[in-house]
Coordinates of C-alpha atoms in Angstrom, one line a residue:
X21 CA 5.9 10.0 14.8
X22 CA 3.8 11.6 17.5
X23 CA 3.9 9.4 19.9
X24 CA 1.4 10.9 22.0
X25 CA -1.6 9.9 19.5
X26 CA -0.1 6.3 19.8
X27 CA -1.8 3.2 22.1
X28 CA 0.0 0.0 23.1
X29 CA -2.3 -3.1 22.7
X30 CA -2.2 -6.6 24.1
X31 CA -4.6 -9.5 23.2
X32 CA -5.3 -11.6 26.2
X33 CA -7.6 -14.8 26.0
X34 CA -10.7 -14.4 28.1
X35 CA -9.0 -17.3 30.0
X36 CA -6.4 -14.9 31.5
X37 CA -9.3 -11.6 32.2
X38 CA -8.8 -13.1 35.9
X39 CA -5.8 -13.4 36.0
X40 CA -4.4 -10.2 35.2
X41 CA -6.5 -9.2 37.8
X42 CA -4.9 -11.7 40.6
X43 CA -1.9 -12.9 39.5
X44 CA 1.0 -9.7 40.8
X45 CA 3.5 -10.8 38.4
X46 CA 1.7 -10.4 35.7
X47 CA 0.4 -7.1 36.8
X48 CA 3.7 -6.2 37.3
X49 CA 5.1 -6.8 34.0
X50 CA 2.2 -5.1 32.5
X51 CA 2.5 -2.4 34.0
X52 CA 6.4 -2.0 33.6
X53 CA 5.9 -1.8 30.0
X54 CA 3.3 0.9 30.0
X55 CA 6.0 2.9 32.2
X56 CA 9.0 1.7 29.9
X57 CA 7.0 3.1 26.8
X58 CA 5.0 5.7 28.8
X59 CA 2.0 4.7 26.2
X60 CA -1.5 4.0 27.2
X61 CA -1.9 0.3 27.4
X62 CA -5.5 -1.3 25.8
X63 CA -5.9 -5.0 27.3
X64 CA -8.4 -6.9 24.8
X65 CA -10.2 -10.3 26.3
X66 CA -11.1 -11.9 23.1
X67 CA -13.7 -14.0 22.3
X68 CA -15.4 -15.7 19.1
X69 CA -16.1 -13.5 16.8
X70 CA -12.7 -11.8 17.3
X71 CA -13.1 -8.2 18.4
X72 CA -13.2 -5.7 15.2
X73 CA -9.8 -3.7 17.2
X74 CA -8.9 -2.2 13.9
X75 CA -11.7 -0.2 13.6
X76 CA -11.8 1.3 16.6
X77 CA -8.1 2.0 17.6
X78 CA -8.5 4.0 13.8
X79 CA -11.1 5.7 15.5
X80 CA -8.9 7.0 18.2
X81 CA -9.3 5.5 22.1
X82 CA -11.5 8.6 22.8
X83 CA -13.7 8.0 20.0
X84 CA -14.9 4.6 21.3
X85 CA -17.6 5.4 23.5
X86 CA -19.5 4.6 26.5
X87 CA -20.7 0.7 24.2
X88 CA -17.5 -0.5 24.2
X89 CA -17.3 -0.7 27.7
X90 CA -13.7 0.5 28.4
X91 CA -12.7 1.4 32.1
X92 CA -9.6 2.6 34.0
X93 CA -8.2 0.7 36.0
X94 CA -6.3 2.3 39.1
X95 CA -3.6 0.1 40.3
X96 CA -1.6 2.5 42.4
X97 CA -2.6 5.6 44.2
X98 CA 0.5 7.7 45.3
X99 CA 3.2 9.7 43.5
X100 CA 3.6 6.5 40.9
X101 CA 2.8 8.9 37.7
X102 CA 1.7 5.9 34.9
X103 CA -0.4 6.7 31.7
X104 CA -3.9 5.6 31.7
X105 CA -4.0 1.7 32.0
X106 CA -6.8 0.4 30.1
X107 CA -9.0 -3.2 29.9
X108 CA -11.8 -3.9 28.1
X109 CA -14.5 -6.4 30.2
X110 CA -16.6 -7.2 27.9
X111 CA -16.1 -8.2 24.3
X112 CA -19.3 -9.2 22.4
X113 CA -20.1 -10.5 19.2
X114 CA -20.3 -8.2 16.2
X115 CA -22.0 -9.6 13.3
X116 CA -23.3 -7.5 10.3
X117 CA -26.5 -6.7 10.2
X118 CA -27.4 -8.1 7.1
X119 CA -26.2 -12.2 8.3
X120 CA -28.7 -14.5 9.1
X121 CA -28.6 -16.4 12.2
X122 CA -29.1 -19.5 10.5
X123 CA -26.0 -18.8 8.2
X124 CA -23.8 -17.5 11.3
X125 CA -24.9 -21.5 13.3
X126 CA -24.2 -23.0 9.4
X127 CA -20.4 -22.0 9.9
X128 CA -20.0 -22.4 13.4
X129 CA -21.0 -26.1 12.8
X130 CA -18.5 -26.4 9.4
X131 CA -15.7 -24.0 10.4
X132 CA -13.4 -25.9 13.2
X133 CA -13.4 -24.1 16.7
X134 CA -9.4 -23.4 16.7
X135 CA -10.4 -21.2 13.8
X136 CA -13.4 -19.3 15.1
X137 CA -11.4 -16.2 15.8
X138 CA -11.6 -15.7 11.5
X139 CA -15.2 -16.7 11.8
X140 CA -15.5 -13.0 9.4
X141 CA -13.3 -14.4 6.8
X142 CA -16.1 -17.2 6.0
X143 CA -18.9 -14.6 6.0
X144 CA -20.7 -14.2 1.9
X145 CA -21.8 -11.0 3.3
X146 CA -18.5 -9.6 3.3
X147 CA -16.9 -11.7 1.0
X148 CA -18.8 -9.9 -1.7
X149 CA -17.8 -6.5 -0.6
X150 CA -14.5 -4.3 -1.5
X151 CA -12.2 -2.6 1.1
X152 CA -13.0 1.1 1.1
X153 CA -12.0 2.8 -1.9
X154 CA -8.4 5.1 -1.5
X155 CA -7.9 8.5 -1.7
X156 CA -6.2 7.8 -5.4
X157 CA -6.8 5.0 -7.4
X158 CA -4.0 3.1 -9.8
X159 CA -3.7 1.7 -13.1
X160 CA -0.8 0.9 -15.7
X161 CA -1.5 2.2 -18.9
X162 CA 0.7 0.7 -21.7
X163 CA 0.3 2.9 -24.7
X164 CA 1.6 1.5 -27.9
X165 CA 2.2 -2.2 -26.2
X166 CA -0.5 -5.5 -27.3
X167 CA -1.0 -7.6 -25.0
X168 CA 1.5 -10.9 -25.6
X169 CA 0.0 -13.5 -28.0
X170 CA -0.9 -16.8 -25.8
X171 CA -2.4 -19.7 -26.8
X172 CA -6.5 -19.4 -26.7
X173 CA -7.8 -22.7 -25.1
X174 CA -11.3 -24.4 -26.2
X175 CA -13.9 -24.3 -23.4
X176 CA -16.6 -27.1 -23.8
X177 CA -20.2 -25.6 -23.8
X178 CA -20.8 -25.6 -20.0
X179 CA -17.0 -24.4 -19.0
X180 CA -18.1 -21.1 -21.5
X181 CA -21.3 -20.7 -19.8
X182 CA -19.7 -21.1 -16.4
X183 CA -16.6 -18.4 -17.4
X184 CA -19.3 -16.1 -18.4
X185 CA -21.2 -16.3 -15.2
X186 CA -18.5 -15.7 -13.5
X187 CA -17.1 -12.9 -15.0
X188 CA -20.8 -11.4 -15.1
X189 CA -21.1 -11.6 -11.4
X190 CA -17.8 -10.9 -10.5
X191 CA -18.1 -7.6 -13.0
X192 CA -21.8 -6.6 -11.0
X193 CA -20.0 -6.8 -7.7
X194 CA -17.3 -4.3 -9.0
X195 CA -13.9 -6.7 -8.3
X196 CA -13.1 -6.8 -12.2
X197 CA -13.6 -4.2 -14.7
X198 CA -13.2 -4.5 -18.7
X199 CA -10.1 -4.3 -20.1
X200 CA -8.9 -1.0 -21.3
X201 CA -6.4 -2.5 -24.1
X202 CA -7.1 -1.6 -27.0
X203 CA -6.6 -4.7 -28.8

């Protein structure tokens, strides 16, 4: 592992932005584990909607930009030779596009505030999209095997109608597919 491509990162509440700032010992520690590890440090003040860090640390720290508002921060001048020690001052909301604002107050009002931080989770918007497909895709093919006998269970009317609406949708959005048995 190269560990030059690599980036430490610490989640701080927006609480303790200040803090880090004031307090020595804390700035101390801080900075004895970026010289322990001798990896750039990222310092992330988080705030509801929780900051979307995966995508950017895939990105690379350099492929950020000027929007995330990233600066160095220069705690010692002298011969102290520390890697670049980073903090992010500003974190603000990231919402798709496509969400309403009348959806996005509709969960803030249902969804309890300890659990704002997965305020995405509770989105339709992305609940009715798929990860990003992989380089190679997987299926178990069983040539020569049936599928075991079960018992078939009777669905009243309106249970049937409500299966086949379900699969349906679930079948437009692409998170089933028909069965490739041949039975």
């Amino acid at each position: 592992m190269d560990l030059s491509t690599m980036i430490l990162v610490i989640r701080i509440p927006v609480v303790l932005n200040l803090l880090v700032m004031t307090w020595p010992l804390l700035s101390a520690l801080l900075l004895w584990l970026v010289n322990l590890t001798h990896l750039p440090l990222l310092l992330l003040s988080i705030s509801l909607p929780s900051f979307p860090l995966d995508h950017y640390l895939l990105q690379g720290i350099k492929d950020i930009g000027e929007d995330a508002a990233i600066s160095t921060l220069h705690l010692f001048q002298g011969d102290i030779d520390l890697p670049p020690l980073y903090f992010h001052a500003s974190v603000e909301e990231h919402w798709d596009e496509e969400e309403n604002p009348e959806e996005i107050e509709t969960v803030l009002k249902v969804v309890p505030p300890p659990y704002h931080q997965y305020l995405d989770v509770f989105s339709k918007v992305k609940a009715e999209k798929l990860p990003p497909n992989c380089t190679c895709d997987h299926c178990i093919e069983f040539k020569g095997l049936l599928p075991p006998v079960s018992v078939i269970y009777s669905l009243s009317n309106k249970e049937s109608e409500t299966l086949l609406a379900y699969i349906s949708d679930n079948l437009e959005k692409g998170f089933v597919r028909p069965s490739s048995t041949s039975t």
